[in-house]
């Protein structure tokens, strides 16, 4: 079985975290995010994965290499963004594809049964089978109503008003080669807007997925996915958590600090005495001074936090940013990589400090 992961986006919704680290390998619970997807597909019989990369492709390849847990990894590089279907055509034109392909959006964390989706695909004789997943709030997603036999009836993009389904496109497709060959070459192409609508009534089926599923593409959902991993709500191979449900990696100095609940400290972090890290994520080599507080926030690699500083909730601190003593970073504020916040300075809720602004 062969899979292609669409991992070419710039991760703009997760900035400033993705300004220094490409989204596919950004740490999630202390591991490159894409490794969770690789584990998932490997459990369901995939033995070769093609990674479609664009922004930061060299960093992705350097971190993941050519073999992962016995699976072969191959790469196609999008010189220009090619949408969701264009990279599949590019892989075809580079003669990498077999007769059937599992295509996955590169920003989902899931433990859905892909083997059951494959069985459904074969049972119906579909040309394409889409994994569908129920959500409570459908306002941000495209809806996919199906007939009783699973045939897709329509695509309703971010539908408003009355809807007759709560099942969305979950970003996991089984696609036959004959469909890949219909994708126009050499330009950006959307499965959702161009290819799938043309297949309605012509071999396009839905599979009702179960289990866990989330799109980690926003800061809020990145944190939610982290907490769900720590709580064991999704199948994973994380190491054991401590009594607070937190995950503290090797080389951390936390004596006298209060870490947890549901926090992640990457490798070689240091948290000062009487500081509190609450439902937050610290990437590698983050330093937090004494009597500071970090609440429901993410601090990228190498960030520095002074004594008695207050951060969050919902703040996103870029790699190498420095926050001075007694500074306050408001709710959902963002600091770009390398930004310095002076001692005692207050960054307002929702404010985004960029390096260019600080240089002026």
Coordinates of C-alpha atoms in Angstrom, one line a residue:
X1 CA 0.0 0.0 0.0
X2 CA 1.2 3.4 -1.0
X3 CA 0.3 6.8 0.6
X4 CA 1.0 10.4 -0.4
X5 CA 0.9 13.1 2.3
X6 CA 0.2 16.7 1.2
X7 CA 2.7 18.5 3.3
X8 CA 3.6 21.5 1.1
X9 CA 1.8 24.3 2.9
X10 CA 3.5 27.1 4.8
X11 CA 1.4 26.7 7.9
X12 CA 0.4 30.3 7.9
X13 CA -2.3 29.8 10.6
X14 CA 0.3 28.4 13.0
X15 CA 2.7 31.4 12.7
X16 CA 4.9 32.4 14.4
X17 CA 5.7 28.8 15.3
X18 CA 6.1 27.8 11.6
X19 CA 8.3 30.7 10.7
X20 CA 11.3 28.8 12.0
X21 CA 10.2 25.2 11.7
X22 CA 8.1 23.7 8.8
X23 CA 4.7 22.5 9.9
X24 CA 5.3 18.9 9.0
X25 CA 8.1 18.5 11.5
X26 CA 7.0 21.0 14.1
X27 CA 7.1 19.4 17.5
X28 CA 3.8 17.9 18.7
X29 CA 4.1 16.3 22.2
X30 CA 7.8 16.4 21.7
X31 CA 7.9 14.6 18.3
X32 CA 7.9 15.9 14.7
X33 CA 4.2 16.1 13.8
X34 CA 4.4 14.0 10.7
X35 CA 5.7 11.0 12.6
X36 CA 2.2 10.6 14.1
X37 CA 0.8 10.3 10.6
X38 CA 3.5 7.9 9.6
X39 CA 2.8 5.7 12.5
X40 CA -0.9 5.8 11.7
X41 CA -0.6 4.7 8.1
X42 CA 2.0 2.1 8.9
X43 CA -0.4 0.4 11.3
X44 CA -2.8 0.0 8.4
X45 CA -0.4 -1.7 6.0
X46 CA 1.3 1.3 4.2
X47 CA 4.9 0.4 3.3
X48 CA 5.8 3.5 1.2
X49 CA 5.0 7.1 1.8
X50 CA 5.5 10.0 -0.7
X51 CA 5.8 13.3 1.0
X52 CA 4.8 16.3 -1.1
X53 CA 6.7 19.2 0.3
X54 CA 7.2 22.9 -0.6
X55 CA 8.2 25.4 2.1
X56 CA 11.0 24.0 4.2
X57 CA 11.3 20.8 2.2
X58 CA 15.1 20.3 2.9
X59 CA 14.4 20.6 6.6
X60 CA 11.7 18.0 6.4
X61 CA 13.9 15.6 4.4
X62 CA 16.8 16.1 6.7
X63 CA 14.7 15.3 9.8
X64 CA 12.8 12.3 8.4
X65 CA 15.3 10.8 6.0
X66 CA 14.5 8.0 3.5
X67 CA 13.4 5.2 5.8
X68 CA 11.0 5.5 8.8
X69 CA 10.3 2.4 10.9
X70 CA 10.8 0.2 7.9
X71 CA 8.7 2.3 5.5
X72 CA 10.3 3.9 2.5
X73 CA 10.0 7.7 2.3
X74 CA 10.1 9.4 -1.1
X75 CA 9.7 13.1 -1.8
X76 CA 8.2 15.3 -4.5
X77 CA 8.9 19.0 -4.3
X78 CA 6.4 21.7 -5.2
X79 CA 8.3 24.6 -6.7
X80 CA 5.1 26.5 -6.7
X81 CA 2.0 25.7 -4.6
X82 CA 0.0 23.0 -6.5
X83 CA -3.2 22.7 -4.3
X84 CA -4.4 19.4 -3.1
X85 CA -4.6 17.4 -6.4
X86 CA -1.6 19.0 -8.3
X87 CA 1.0 17.2 -6.1
X88 CA -0.6 13.9 -6.8
X89 CA -0.3 14.6 -10.6
X90 CA 3.3 15.6 -10.1
X91 CA 4.1 12.3 -8.3
X92 CA 2.4 10.5 -11.2
X93 CA 4.5 12.4 -13.8
X94 CA 7.6 11.5 -11.9
X95 CA 6.6 7.9 -12.2
X96 CA 6.3 7.3 -8.4
X97 CA 2.7 6.0 -8.2
X98 CA 1.2 2.5 -8.3
X99 CA -2.4 1.6 -9.2
X100 CA -4.0 2.8 -6.0
X101 CA -3.1 5.6 -3.7
X102 CA -4.0 6.8 -0.2
X103 CA -3.9 10.6 -0.2
X104 CA -3.8 12.4 3.2
X105 CA -3.9 16.1 4.1
X106 CA -0.8 16.8 6.0
X107 CA -2.3 18.5 9.0
X108 CA -4.6 15.9 10.5
X109 CA -4.1 13.8 13.6
X110 CA -6.2 10.7 13.6
X111 CA -6.6 7.0 14.5
X112 CA -9.4 6.2 12.0
X113 CA -9.4 2.7 10.6
X114 CA -7.9 3.1 7.2
X115 CA -8.1 -0.6 6.6
X116 CA -11.9 -0.4 7.0
X117 CA -11.9 2.5 4.5
X118 CA -10.0 0.3 2.0
X119 CA -12.4 -2.6 2.5
X120 CA -15.3 -0.2 1.8
X121 CA -13.6 1.1 -1.3
X122 CA -13.1 -2.4 -2.7
X123 CA -16.7 -3.4 -1.8
X124 CA -18.3 -0.5 -3.6
X125 CA -15.9 -0.6 -6.6
X126 CA -15.3 3.1 -6.1
X127 CA -13.0 5.2 -8.2
X128 CA -12.4 7.5 -5.1
X129 CA -13.5 6.9 -1.5
X130 CA -13.4 9.9 0.9
X131 CA -13.1 9.4 4.7
X132 CA -15.9 11.5 6.3
X133 CA -16.0 12.5 9.9
X134 CA -18.8 14.0 12.1
X135 CA -18.1 17.3 13.8
X136 CA -20.3 19.4 16.2
X137 CA -19.5 22.8 14.6
X138 CA -19.8 22.5 10.8
X139 CA -19.4 26.2 10.0
X140 CA -15.6 26.0 9.2
X141 CA -15.7 22.9 7.0
X142 CA -17.1 21.6 3.8
X143 CA -19.9 19.1 4.2
X144 CA -20.3 15.9 2.2
X145 CA -23.9 14.4 2.2
X146 CA -24.1 10.8 1.0
X147 CA -26.8 8.4 -0.2
X148 CA -27.7 5.3 1.8
X149 CA -25.2 3.2 -0.2
X150 CA -22.4 5.7 0.4
X151 CA -22.4 7.5 -2.9
X152 CA -21.4 11.2 -2.5
X153 CA -24.3 13.5 -3.5
X154 CA -22.6 16.9 -3.3
X155 CA -19.9 19.1 -1.8
X156 CA -21.2 22.0 0.4
X157 CA -18.3 24.3 1.2
X158 CA -18.7 25.9 4.6
X159 CA -22.4 25.7 4.3
X160 CA -24.6 28.2 6.0
X161 CA -28.2 27.7 7.2
X162 CA -29.9 24.4 7.4
X163 CA -27.7 21.3 6.7
X164 CA -28.6 17.6 6.5
X165 CA -25.3 16.1 7.5
X166 CA -22.6 16.9 10.0
X167 CA -20.0 14.8 8.2
X168 CA -17.0 16.6 6.7
X169 CA -14.2 15.7 4.4
X170 CA -11.6 14.3 6.7
X171 CA -8.7 14.6 4.3
X172 CA -8.0 10.8 3.7
X173 CA -8.8 9.6 0.2
X174 CA -8.4 6.3 -1.7
X175 CA -7.8 7.2 -5.3
X176 CA -7.5 4.9 -8.3
X177 CA -4.8 5.7 -10.9
X178 CA -7.4 6.3 -13.6
X179 CA -8.6 9.3 -11.6
X180 CA -5.0 10.6 -11.1
X181 CA -4.5 10.6 -14.8
X182 CA -7.4 13.1 -15.2
X183 CA -5.8 15.7 -13.0
X184 CA -4.5 18.6 -15.2
X185 CA -0.7 18.7 -15.2
X186 CA 1.5 21.7 -14.5
X187 CA -0.8 23.9 -12.4
X188 CA -2.5 24.1 -9.1
X189 CA -5.5 21.8 -8.9
X190 CA -8.0 21.3 -6.1
X191 CA -9.5 17.9 -5.4
X192 CA -12.4 19.6 -3.6
X193 CA -13.3 22.2 -6.1
X194 CA -12.4 20.6 -9.4
X195 CA -11.9 16.8 -9.3
X196 CA -14.4 15.5 -6.8
X197 CA -17.4 17.5 -8.0
X198 CA -16.9 16.1 -11.4
X199 CA -17.0 12.6 -9.9
X200 CA -20.3 13.0 -8.2
X201 CA -22.5 10.2 -9.6
X202 CA -19.5 8.7 -11.3
X203 CA -17.7 6.5 -8.7
X204 CA -17.2 8.8 -5.8
X205 CA -18.1 7.3 -2.4
X206 CA -17.9 8.2 1.3
X207 CA -16.7 6.2 4.2
X208 CA -18.0 7.0 7.6
X209 CA -14.9 7.3 9.8
X210 CA -14.8 6.6 13.5
X211 CA -12.3 7.2 16.2
X212 CA -10.3 10.3 16.8
X213 CA -9.7 13.1 14.2
X214 CA -8.6 16.7 14.4
X215 CA -7.1 19.3 12.0
X216 CA -4.1 20.8 13.9
X217 CA -3.8 23.8 11.6
X218 CA -4.6 26.5 14.2
X219 CA -3.0 27.3 17.5
X220 CA -6.2 26.4 19.4
X221 CA -6.4 23.0 17.8
X222 CA -2.6 22.4 18.1
X223 CA -3.0 22.7 21.9
X224 CA -6.2 20.7 21.9
X225 CA -4.4 17.9 20.0
X226 CA -1.6 18.0 22.5
X227 CA -3.9 17.7 25.4
X228 CA -5.8 14.8 23.7
X229 CA -2.5 13.0 23.1
X230 CA -1.5 13.4 26.7
X231 CA -4.9 12.2 27.9
X232 CA -4.7 9.1 25.7
X233 CA -7.7 10.1 23.6
X234 CA -5.9 9.1 20.4
X235 CA -3.8 6.0 19.8
X236 CA -0.1 7.0 19.8
X237 CA 3.3 5.8 20.9
X238 CA 4.1 8.5 23.4
X239 CA 6.2 7.7 26.4
X240 CA 4.6 7.5 29.8
X241 CA 3.3 10.8 31.3
X242 CA 3.8 11.9 35.0
X243 CA 1.1 12.1 37.6
X244 CA -0.1 15.4 36.3
X245 CA -0.5 14.0 32.8
X246 CA 2.5 16.0 31.6
X247 CA 5.4 14.9 29.4
X248 CA 8.9 16.0 30.4
X249 CA 11.7 15.0 28.2
X250 CA 15.3 14.3 29.0
X251 CA 17.7 17.0 30.3
X252 CA 15.0 19.2 31.8
X253 CA 15.7 21.1 35.0
X254 CA 12.4 21.6 36.9
X255 CA 13.3 21.4 40.6
X256 CA 11.0 23.6 42.6
X257 CA 8.7 24.4 39.6
X258 CA 5.1 23.5 39.2
X259 CA 4.7 21.7 35.9
X260 CA 1.2 20.5 34.8
X261 CA -1.4 19.5 34.3
X262 CA -1.1 18.4 30.7
X263 CA 2.1 20.2 29.7
X264 CA 4.9 19.2 27.5
X265 CA 8.5 20.2 28.1
X266 CA 10.9 19.5 25.3
X267 CA 14.5 18.4 25.7
X268 CA 16.8 20.5 27.9
X269 CA 14.3 23.0 29.1
X270 CA 14.9 24.8 32.4
X271 CA 12.0 26.1 34.6
X272 CA 12.9 28.2 37.7
X273 CA 11.7 27.7 41.2
X274 CA 8.1 28.6 41.9
X275 CA 7.3 29.0 38.3
X276 CA 4.1 27.5 36.9
X277 CA 3.7 25.8 33.5
X278 CA 0.0 25.1 33.1
X279 CA -1.4 23.2 30.0
X280 CA 1.4 24.6 27.9
X281 CA 4.0 23.4 25.4
X282 CA 7.7 24.3 25.6
X283 CA 9.7 23.2 22.7
X284 CA 13.4 22.3 23.1
X285 CA 15.8 24.4 25.1
X286 CA 13.3 26.9 26.5
X287 CA 14.4 28.8 29.6
X288 CA 11.8 30.1 32.1
X289 CA 13.0 32.1 35.1
X290 CA 11.8 31.9 38.7
X291 CA 8.2 32.7 39.7
X292 CA 7.0 33.0 36.1
X293 CA 3.7 31.8 34.8
X294 CA 2.9 30.2 31.4
X295 CA -0.8 29.4 30.8
X296 CA -2.1 27.4 27.8
X297 CA 0.6 28.8 25.6
X298 CA 3.3 27.6 23.2
X299 CA 7.0 28.6 23.5
X300 CA 9.1 27.6 20.5
X301 CA 12.7 26.4 20.6
X302 CA 15.1 28.6 22.5
X303 CA 12.6 31.1 23.9
X304 CA 13.7 32.9 27.1
X305 CA 11.3 34.1 29.8
X306 CA 12.5 36.3 32.7
X307 CA 11.6 36.1 36.3
X308 CA 8.0 36.9 37.3
X309 CA 6.8 37.2 33.7
X310 CA 3.3 36.2 32.9
X311 CA 2.3 34.6 29.6
X312 CA -1.1 33.7 28.1
X313 CA -3.5 32.0 27.9
X314 CA -3.3 31.3 24.2
X315 CA 0.0 33.1 23.5
X316 CA 2.4 31.9 20.8
X317 CA 6.0 32.7 21.3
X318 CA 8.4 32.3 18.4
X319 CA 11.8 30.6 18.4
X320 CA 14.5 32.5 20.2
X321 CA 12.2 35.3 21.5
X322 CA 13.1 36.9 24.8
X323 CA 10.6 38.1 27.4
X324 CA 12.0 40.3 30.1
X325 CA 11.5 40.1 33.8
X326 CA 7.9 41.0 35.0
X327 CA 6.7 41.4 31.4
X328 CA 3.1 40.4 30.6
X329 CA 2.2 38.7 27.3
X330 CA -1.6 39.0 26.9
X331 CA -4.1 36.4 25.8
X332 CA -3.5 35.1 22.3
X333 CA -0.6 37.5 21.7
X334 CA 2.1 36.4 19.2
X335 CA 5.8 37.1 19.2
X336 CA 7.8 36.4 16.0
X337 CA 11.1 34.6 16.3
X338 CA 13.9 36.6 17.9
X339 CA 11.6 39.4 19.2
X340 CA 12.7 41.0 22.5
X341 CA 10.1 42.2 25.0
X342 CA 11.6 44.5 27.6
X343 CA 11.4 44.0 31.3
X344 CA 8.0 45.1 32.6
X345 CA 6.6 45.6 29.1
X346 CA 2.9 44.6 28.5
X347 CA 2.0 43.1 25.2
X348 CA -1.8 43.5 24.7
X349 CA -4.2 40.6 24.1
X350 CA -4.2 39.6 20.5
X351 CA -1.2 41.8 19.6
X352 CA 1.4 40.4 17.1
X353 CA 4.9 41.7 17.5
X354 CA 7.1 41.1 14.4
X355 CA 10.8 41.4 14.2
X356 CA 10.4 44.2 11.6
X357 CA 8.3 46.3 13.9
X358 CA 10.8 45.9 16.7
X359 CA 13.6 47.0 14.5
X360 CA 12.0 50.3 13.7

